[in-house]
XYZ file of C-alpha atoms in Angstrom:
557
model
C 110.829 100.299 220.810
C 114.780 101.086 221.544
C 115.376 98.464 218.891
C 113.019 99.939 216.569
C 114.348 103.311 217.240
C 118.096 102.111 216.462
C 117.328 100.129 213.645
C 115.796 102.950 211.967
C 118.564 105.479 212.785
C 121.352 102.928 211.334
C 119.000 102.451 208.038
C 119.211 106.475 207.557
C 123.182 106.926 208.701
C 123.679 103.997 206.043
C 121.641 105.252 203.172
C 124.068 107.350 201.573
C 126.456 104.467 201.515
C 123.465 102.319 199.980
C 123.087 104.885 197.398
C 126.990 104.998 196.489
C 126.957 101.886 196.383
C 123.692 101.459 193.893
C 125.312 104.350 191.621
C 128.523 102.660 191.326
C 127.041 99.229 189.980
C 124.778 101.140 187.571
C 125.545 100.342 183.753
C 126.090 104.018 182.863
C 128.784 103.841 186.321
C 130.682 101.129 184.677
C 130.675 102.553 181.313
C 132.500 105.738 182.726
C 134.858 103.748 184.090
C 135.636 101.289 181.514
C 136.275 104.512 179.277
C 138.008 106.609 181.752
C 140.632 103.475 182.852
C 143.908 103.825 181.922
C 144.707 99.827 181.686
C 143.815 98.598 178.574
C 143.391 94.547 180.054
C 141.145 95.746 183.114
C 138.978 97.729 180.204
C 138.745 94.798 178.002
C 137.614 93.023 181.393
C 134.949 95.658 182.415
C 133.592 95.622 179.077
C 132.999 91.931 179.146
C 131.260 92.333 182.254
C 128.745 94.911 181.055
C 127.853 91.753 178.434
C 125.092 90.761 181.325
C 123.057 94.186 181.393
C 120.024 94.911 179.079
C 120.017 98.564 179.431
C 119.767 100.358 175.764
C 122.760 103.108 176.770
C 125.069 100.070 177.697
C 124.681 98.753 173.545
C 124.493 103.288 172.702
C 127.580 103.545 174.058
C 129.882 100.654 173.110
C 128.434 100.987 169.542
C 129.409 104.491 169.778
C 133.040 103.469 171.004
C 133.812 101.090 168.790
C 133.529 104.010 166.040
C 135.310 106.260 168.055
C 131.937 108.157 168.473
C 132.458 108.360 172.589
C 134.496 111.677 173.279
C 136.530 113.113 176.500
C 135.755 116.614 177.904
C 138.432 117.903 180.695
C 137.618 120.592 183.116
C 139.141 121.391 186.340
C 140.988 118.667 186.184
C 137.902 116.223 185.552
C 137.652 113.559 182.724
C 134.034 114.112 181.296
C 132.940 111.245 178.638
C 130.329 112.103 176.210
C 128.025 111.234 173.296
C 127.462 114.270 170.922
C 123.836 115.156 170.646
C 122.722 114.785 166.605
C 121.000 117.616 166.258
C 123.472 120.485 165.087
C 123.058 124.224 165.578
C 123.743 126.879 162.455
C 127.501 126.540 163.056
C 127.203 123.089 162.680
C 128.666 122.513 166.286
C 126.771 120.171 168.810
C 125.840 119.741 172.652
C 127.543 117.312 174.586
C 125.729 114.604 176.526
C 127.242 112.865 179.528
C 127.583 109.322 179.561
C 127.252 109.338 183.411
C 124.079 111.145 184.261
C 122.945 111.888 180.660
C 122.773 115.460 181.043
C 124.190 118.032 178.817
C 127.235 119.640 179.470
C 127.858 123.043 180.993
C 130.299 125.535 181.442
C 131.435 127.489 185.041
C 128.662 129.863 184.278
C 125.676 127.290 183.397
C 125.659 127.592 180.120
C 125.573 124.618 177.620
C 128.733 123.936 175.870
C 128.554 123.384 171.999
C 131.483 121.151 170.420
C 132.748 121.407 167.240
C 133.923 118.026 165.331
C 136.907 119.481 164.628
C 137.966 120.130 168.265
C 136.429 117.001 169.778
C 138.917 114.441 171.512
C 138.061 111.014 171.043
C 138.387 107.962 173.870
C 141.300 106.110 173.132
C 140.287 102.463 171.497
C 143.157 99.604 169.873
C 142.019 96.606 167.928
C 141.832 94.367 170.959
C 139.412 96.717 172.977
C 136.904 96.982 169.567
C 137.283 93.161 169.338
C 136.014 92.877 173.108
C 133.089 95.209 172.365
C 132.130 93.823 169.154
C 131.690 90.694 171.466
C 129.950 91.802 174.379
C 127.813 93.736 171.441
C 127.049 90.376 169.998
C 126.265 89.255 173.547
C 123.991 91.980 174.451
C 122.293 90.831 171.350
C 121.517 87.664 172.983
C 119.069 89.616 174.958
C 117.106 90.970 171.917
C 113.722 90.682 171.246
C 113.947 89.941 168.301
C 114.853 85.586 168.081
C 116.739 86.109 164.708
C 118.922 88.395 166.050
C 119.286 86.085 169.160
C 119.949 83.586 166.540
C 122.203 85.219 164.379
C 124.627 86.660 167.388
C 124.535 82.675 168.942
C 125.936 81.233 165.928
C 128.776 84.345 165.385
C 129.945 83.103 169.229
C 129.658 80.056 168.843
C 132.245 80.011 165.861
C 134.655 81.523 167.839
C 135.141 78.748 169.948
C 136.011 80.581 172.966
C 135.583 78.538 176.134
C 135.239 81.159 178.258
C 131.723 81.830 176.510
C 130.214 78.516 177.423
C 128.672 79.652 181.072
C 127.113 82.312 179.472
C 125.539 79.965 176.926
C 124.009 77.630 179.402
C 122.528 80.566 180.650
C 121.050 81.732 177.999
C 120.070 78.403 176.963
C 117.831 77.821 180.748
C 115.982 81.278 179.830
C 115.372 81.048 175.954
C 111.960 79.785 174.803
C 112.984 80.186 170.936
C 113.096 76.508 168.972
C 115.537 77.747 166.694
C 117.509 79.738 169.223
C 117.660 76.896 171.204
C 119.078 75.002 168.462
C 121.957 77.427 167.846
C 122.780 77.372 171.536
C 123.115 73.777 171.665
C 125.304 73.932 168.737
C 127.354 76.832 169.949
C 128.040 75.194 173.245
C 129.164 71.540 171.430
C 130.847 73.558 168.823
C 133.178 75.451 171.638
C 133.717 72.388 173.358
C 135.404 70.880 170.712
C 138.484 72.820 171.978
C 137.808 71.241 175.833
C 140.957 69.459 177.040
C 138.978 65.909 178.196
C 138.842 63.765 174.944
C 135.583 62.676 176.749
C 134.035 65.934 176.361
C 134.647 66.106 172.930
C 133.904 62.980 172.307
C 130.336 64.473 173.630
C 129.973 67.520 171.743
C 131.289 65.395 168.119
C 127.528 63.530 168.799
C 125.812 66.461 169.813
C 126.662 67.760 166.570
C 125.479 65.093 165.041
C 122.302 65.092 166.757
C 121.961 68.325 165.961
C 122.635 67.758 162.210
C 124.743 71.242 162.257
C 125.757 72.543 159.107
C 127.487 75.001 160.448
C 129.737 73.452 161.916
C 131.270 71.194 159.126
C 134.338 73.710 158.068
C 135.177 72.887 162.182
C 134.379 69.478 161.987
C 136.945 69.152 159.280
C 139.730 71.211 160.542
C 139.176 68.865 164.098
C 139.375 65.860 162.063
C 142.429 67.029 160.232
C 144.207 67.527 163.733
C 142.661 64.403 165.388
C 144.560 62.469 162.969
C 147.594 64.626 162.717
C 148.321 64.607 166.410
C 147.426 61.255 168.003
C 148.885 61.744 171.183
C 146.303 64.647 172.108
C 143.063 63.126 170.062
C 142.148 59.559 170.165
C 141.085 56.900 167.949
C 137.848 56.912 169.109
C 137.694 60.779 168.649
C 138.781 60.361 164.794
C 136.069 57.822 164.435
C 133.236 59.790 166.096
C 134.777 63.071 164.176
C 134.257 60.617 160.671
C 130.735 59.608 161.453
C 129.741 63.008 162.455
C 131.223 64.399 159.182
C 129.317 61.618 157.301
C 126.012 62.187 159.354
C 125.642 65.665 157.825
C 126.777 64.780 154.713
C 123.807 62.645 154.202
C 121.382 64.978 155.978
C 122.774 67.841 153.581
C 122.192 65.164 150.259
C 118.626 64.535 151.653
C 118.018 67.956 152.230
C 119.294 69.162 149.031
C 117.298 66.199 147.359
C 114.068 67.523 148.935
C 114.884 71.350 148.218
C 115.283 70.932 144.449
C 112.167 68.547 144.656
C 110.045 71.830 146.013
C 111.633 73.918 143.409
C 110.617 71.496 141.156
C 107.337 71.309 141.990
C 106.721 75.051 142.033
C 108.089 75.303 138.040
C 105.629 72.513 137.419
C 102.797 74.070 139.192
C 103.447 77.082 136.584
C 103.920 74.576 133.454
C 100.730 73.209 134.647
C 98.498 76.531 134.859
C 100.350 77.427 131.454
C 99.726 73.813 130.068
C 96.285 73.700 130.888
C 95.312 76.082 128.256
C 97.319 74.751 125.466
C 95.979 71.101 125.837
C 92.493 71.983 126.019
C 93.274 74.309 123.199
C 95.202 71.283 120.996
C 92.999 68.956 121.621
C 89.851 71.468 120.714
C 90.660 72.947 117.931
C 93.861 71.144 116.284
C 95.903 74.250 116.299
C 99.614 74.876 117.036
C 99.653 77.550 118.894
C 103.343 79.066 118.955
C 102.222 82.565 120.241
C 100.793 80.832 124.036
C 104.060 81.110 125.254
C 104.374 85.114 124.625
C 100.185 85.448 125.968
C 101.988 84.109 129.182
C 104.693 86.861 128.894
C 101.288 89.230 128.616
C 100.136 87.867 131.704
C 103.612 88.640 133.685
C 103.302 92.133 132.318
C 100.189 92.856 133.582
C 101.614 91.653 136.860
C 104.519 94.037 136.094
C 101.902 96.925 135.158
C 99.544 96.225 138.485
C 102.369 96.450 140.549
C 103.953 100.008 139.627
C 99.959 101.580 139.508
C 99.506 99.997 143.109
C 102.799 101.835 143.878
C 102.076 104.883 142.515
C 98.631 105.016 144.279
C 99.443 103.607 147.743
C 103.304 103.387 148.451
C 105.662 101.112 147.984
C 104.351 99.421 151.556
C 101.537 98.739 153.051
C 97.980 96.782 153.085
C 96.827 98.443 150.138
C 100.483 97.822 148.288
C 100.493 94.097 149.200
C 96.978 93.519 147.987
C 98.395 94.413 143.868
C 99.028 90.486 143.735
C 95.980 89.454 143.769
C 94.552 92.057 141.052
C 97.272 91.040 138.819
C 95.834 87.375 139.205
C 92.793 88.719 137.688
C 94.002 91.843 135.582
C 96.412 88.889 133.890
C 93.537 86.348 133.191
C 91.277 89.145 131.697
C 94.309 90.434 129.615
C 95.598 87.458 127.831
C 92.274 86.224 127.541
C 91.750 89.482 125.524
C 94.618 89.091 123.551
C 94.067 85.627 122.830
C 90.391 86.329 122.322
C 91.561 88.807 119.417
C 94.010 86.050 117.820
C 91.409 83.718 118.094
C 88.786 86.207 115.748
C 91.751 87.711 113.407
C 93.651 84.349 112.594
C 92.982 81.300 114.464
C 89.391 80.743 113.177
C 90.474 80.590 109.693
C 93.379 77.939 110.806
C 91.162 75.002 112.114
C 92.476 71.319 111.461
C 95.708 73.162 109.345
C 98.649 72.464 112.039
C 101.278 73.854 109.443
C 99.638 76.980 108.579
C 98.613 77.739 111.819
C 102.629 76.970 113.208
C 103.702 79.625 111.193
C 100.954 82.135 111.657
C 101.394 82.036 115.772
C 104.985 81.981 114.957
C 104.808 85.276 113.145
C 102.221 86.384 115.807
C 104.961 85.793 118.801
C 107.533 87.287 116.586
C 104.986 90.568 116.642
C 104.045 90.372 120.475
C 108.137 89.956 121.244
C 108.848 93.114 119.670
C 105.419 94.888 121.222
C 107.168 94.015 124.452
C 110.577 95.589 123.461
C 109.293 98.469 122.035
C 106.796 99.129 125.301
C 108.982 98.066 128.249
C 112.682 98.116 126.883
C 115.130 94.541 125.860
C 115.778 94.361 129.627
C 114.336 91.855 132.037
C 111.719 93.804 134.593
C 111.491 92.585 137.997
C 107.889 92.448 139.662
C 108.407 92.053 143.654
C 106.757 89.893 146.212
C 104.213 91.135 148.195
C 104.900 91.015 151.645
C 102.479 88.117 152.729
C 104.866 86.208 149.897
C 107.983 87.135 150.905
C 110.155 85.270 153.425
C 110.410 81.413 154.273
C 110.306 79.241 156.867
C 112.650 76.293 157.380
C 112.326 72.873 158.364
C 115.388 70.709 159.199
C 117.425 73.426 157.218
C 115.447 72.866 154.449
C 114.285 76.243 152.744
C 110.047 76.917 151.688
C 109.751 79.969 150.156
C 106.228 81.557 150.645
C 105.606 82.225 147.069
C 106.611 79.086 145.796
C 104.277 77.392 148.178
C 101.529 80.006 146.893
C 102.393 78.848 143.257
C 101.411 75.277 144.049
C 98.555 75.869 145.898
C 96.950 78.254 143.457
C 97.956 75.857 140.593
C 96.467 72.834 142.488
C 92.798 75.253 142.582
C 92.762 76.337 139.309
C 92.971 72.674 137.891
C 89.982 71.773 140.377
C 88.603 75.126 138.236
C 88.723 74.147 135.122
C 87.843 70.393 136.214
C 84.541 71.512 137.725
C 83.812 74.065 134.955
C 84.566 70.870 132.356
C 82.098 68.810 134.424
C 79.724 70.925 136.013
C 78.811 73.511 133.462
C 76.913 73.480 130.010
C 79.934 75.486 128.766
C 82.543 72.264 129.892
C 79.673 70.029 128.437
C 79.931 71.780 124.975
C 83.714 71.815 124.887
C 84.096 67.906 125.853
C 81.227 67.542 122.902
C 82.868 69.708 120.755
C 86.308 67.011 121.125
C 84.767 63.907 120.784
C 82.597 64.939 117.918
C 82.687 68.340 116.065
C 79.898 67.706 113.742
C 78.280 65.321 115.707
C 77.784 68.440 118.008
C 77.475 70.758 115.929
C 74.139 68.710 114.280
C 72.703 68.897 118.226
C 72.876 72.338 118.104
C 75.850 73.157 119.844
C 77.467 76.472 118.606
C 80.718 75.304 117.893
C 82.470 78.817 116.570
C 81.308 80.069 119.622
C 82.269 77.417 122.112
C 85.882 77.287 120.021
C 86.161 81.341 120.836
C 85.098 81.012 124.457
C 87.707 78.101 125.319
C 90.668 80.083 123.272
C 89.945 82.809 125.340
C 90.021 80.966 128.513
C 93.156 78.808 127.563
C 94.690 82.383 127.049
C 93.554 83.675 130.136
C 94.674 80.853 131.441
C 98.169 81.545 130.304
C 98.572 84.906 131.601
C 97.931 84.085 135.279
C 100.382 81.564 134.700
C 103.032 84.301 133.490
C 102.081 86.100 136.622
C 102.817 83.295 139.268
C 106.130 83.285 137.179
C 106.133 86.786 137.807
C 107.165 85.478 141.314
C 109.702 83.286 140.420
C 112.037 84.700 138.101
C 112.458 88.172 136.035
C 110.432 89.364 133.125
C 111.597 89.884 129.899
C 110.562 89.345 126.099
C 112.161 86.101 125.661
C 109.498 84.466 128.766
C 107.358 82.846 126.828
C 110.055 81.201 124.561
C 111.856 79.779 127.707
C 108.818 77.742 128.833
C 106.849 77.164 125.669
C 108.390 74.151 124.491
C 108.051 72.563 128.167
C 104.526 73.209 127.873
C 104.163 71.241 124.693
C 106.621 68.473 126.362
C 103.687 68.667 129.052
C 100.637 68.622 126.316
C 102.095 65.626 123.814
C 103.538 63.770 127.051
C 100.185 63.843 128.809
C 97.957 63.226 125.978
C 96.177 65.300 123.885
C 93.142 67.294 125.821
C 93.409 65.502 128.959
C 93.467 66.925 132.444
C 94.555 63.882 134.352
C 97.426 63.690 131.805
C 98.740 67.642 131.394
C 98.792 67.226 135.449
C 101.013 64.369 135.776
C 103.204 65.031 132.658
C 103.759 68.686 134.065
C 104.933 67.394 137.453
C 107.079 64.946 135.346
C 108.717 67.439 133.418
C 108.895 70.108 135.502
C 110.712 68.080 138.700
C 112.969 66.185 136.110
C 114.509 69.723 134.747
C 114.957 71.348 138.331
C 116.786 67.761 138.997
C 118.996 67.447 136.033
C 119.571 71.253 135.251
C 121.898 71.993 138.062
C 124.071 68.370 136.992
C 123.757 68.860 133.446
C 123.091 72.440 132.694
C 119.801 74.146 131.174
C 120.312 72.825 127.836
C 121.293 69.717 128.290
C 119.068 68.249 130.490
C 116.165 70.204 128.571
C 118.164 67.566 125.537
C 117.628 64.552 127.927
C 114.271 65.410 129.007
C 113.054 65.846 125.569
C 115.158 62.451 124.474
C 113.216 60.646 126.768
C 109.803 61.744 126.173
C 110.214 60.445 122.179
C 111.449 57.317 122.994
C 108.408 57.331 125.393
C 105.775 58.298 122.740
C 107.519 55.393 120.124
C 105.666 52.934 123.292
C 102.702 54.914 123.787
C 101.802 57.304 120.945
C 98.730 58.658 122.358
C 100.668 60.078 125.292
C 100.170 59.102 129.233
C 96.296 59.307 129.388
C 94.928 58.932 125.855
C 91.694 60.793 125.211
C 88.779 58.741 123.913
C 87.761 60.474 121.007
C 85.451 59.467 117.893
C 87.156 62.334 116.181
C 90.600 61.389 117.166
C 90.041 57.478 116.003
């Protein structure tokens, strides 16, 4: 019991020492210090130190600091730092909070003190002190909950190369449960130790970049080279070597990558030449007619998009559910639009075109001509720009290779609607007439099948066709007047190339022709390698005239 009784009385005589001590390790402690010191190396020190705390006044603060936000009030002899509170009174003066206790400021008698800006006295800062808080910032950011700001502040320190950062990294790197994150620490800590003084070390962190397969650090990678074989008596042969095969190591994963990139991109312009194709062919092969206006029904579709997208904003916001869900009614607001429009060419001119290519060239001609200017005059010369939704928006990367949501949402949706139109050519009396109506036009028409009507219904769907298309390139690229022209002679690259009326064929020839100009545009320019592309799909049809997949056709023979 005598022990009991003197341990107790020693815990309450030390308490208030316990306390002191607690208070003068809190954050909000050191932060009134750090500002109130008079050395400018021990406050660059203390400010590092606060790198390791996660309390939100510690990041308030130094943010406020570095803009010379953090202000000095001196009474009885007392240095007070404080924040000013934002709200402002009538005068447009504001109350003072302090940094040390949080509390609000008060005069002899108790009463709040309200600061004018004019009057206030900022904390003194230089360029080196803002330099340490932008970095212990960027470290307290390593703390974040959010991993791509984690990310993003790993990869800023890491390309400073400081040493002295590298315990802290390891650190972070036992705690972090982020892939990506992980990654950048990794490459962070073999990117600073590329300025360690053992040749082994570096030697180390050369293959852990290659490992890695860090982009980020080539601009280092050839600045060390550069010095490795400038200065052999610091950097060894086998340092230059390692340095060269690192170098080369990205090089090729960047070339692969790059490959691979333009090979999606590709893909998702085909996926669009495909939906537009689709229409066309069945169209061509149909009816015989040259339709130069498809292109511009497209443009109709993208319009729509354009159209659905500003109502939905009007209505519900530019955010939200409700906001996000306008992509998918413009899907079906663009089918039922240019199937409408074409549904109204079809009745007014097309009908009186059949099996007269040249006339009906020049009629659709004049017919885009018309629906060009329609869009000028209703939505102005300049490109419009319809936005992603947000369930499109974004990427995600895979060994720094970039998929964009809605690209991947292009080629999806093109790959169902040509499993569409295959059942509804296979599976439905409609697709039973329309295949009859190829082969044999008056053989059909003698069985009974109503082939006005059936050439009417599939016009209409080839349009409709055609304007969902414009509105998954809605997602890709602006919209203007001049859509349709930009993509309608790569849809009759895809029809001709493909053979005439045939699904296996418009698919294939639209991947063709469609990866082939995202490959050779960015070596030979738009034109150009639209020139090439073209050049090669004549000397193609002088082997095989009927195209890749020739339909078998009583007609056609």
């Amino acid at each position: 019991m005598r022990f009991l009784r003197f341990f107790l009385l020693s815990a309450v005589a030390f308490l208030p020492f316990f306390s002191i001590a607690q208070a003068a390790s809190s954050p909000r402690t050191a932060l009134v210090e750090a500002i109130l010191s008079e050395d400018a190396s021990q406050q660059m020190e203390m400010v590092k130190k606060l790198a390791d705390s996660n309390e939100p006044i510690v990041s308030q603060v130094l943010t406020a600091w570095r803009l010379s936000e953090v202000f000095i009030y001196e009474a009885d002899d007392k240095k007070i730092p404080f924040l000013l509170d934002p709200q402002l009174n009538s005068d447009g003066a504001a109350k003072g909070a302090r940094i040390a206790d949080g509390e609000f400021i008060k005069d002899a008698e108790g009463k709040q003190i309200w600061f004018v800006q004019t009057e206030l006295t900022p904390a003194d800062t230089n360029s080196k002190l803002r330099k340490a808080i932008k970095t212990t910032l960027d470290f307290f950011s390593l703390a974040d909950e959010n991993p791509k700001v984690r990310r993003d502040a790993t990869i800023k320190l890491g390309q400073e190369q400081n040493l002295e950062y590298i315990p802290n990294f390891e650190a972070k790197l036992t705690k972090e449960t982020d892939k990506e994150t992980i990654r950048a620490l990794k490459e962070a800590i073999a990117l600073t130790k590329l300025n360690e003084e053992k040749s082994e070390t570096r030697i180390t962190a050369l293959k852990d970049l290659a490992t890695l397969q860090s982009i980020n650090s080539m601009n280092f990678l050839d600045e060390f080279l550069k010095k490795a074989k400038a200065d052999g008596k610091v950097y060894t042969a086998d340092e230059v070597r390692q340095a060269e095969a690192t170098i080369d190591s990205i090089k090729n994963h960047i070339a692969v990558g790059n490959f691979v990139g333009t090979t999606f991109r590709g893909f998702s312009t085909a996926a669009v030449l495909l939906i537009a194709a689709l229409g066309l062919a069945i169209t061509f092969g149909l009816m015989g007619v040259i339709n130069m206006a498809h292109g511009e029904i497209m443009a109709v579709g993208a319009y729509t998009a354009f159209v659905t997208q500003n109502l939905f904003k009007s209505w519900f916001g530019a955010t939200g559910g409700k906001f996000d869900s306008y992509f998918i009614v413009a899907l079906i607001m663009s089918f039922f639009t240019a199937a409408i429009v074409g549904l109204i060419l079809e009745r007014g001119i097309i009908r009186f075109l059949y099996k007269r290519p040249l006339e009906s060239l020049l009629a659709t001609w004049g017919v885009s001509l018309v629906l060009q200017q329609i869009f000028r005059s209703v939505f102005g010369a300049a490109n419009v720009q319809v936005g992603s939704p947000s369930w499109l928006s974004g990427s995600f990367v895979v060994s720094d290779i970039l998929f964009a949501y809605n690209r991947i949402f292009v080629i999806v949706f093109a790959v169902s609607i040509v499993y569409g139109t295959y059942l509804l050519l296979t599976k439905t009396s409609l697709g039973l007439q329309i295949r009859a109506v190829m082969q044999n036009r008056n053989m059909a028409s003698c069985i009974g099948v109503r082939t006005d009507r059936v050439n009417m219904m599939t016009f209409a769907f080839g349009s409709g066709l055609a304007g969902m298309a414009g509105a998954c390139m809605s997602q890709l690229a602006n919209v203007g007047p001049s859509l349709g022209q930009n993509y309608i002679v790569d849809c009759f690259m895809v029809v001709v190339l493909g053979g005439v009326g045939n699904l296996a064929g418009t698919v294939s020839a639209s991947m063709g022709v469609g990866v082939t100009n995202q490959i050779l545009e960015p070596w030979l320019g738009a034109v150009l390698g639209k020139i090439l592309v073209l050049g090669g799909i004549i000397l193609f049809l002088q082997w095989r005239p009927s195209g890749l997949f020739a339909t078998k056709s009583r007609s056609l023979d």
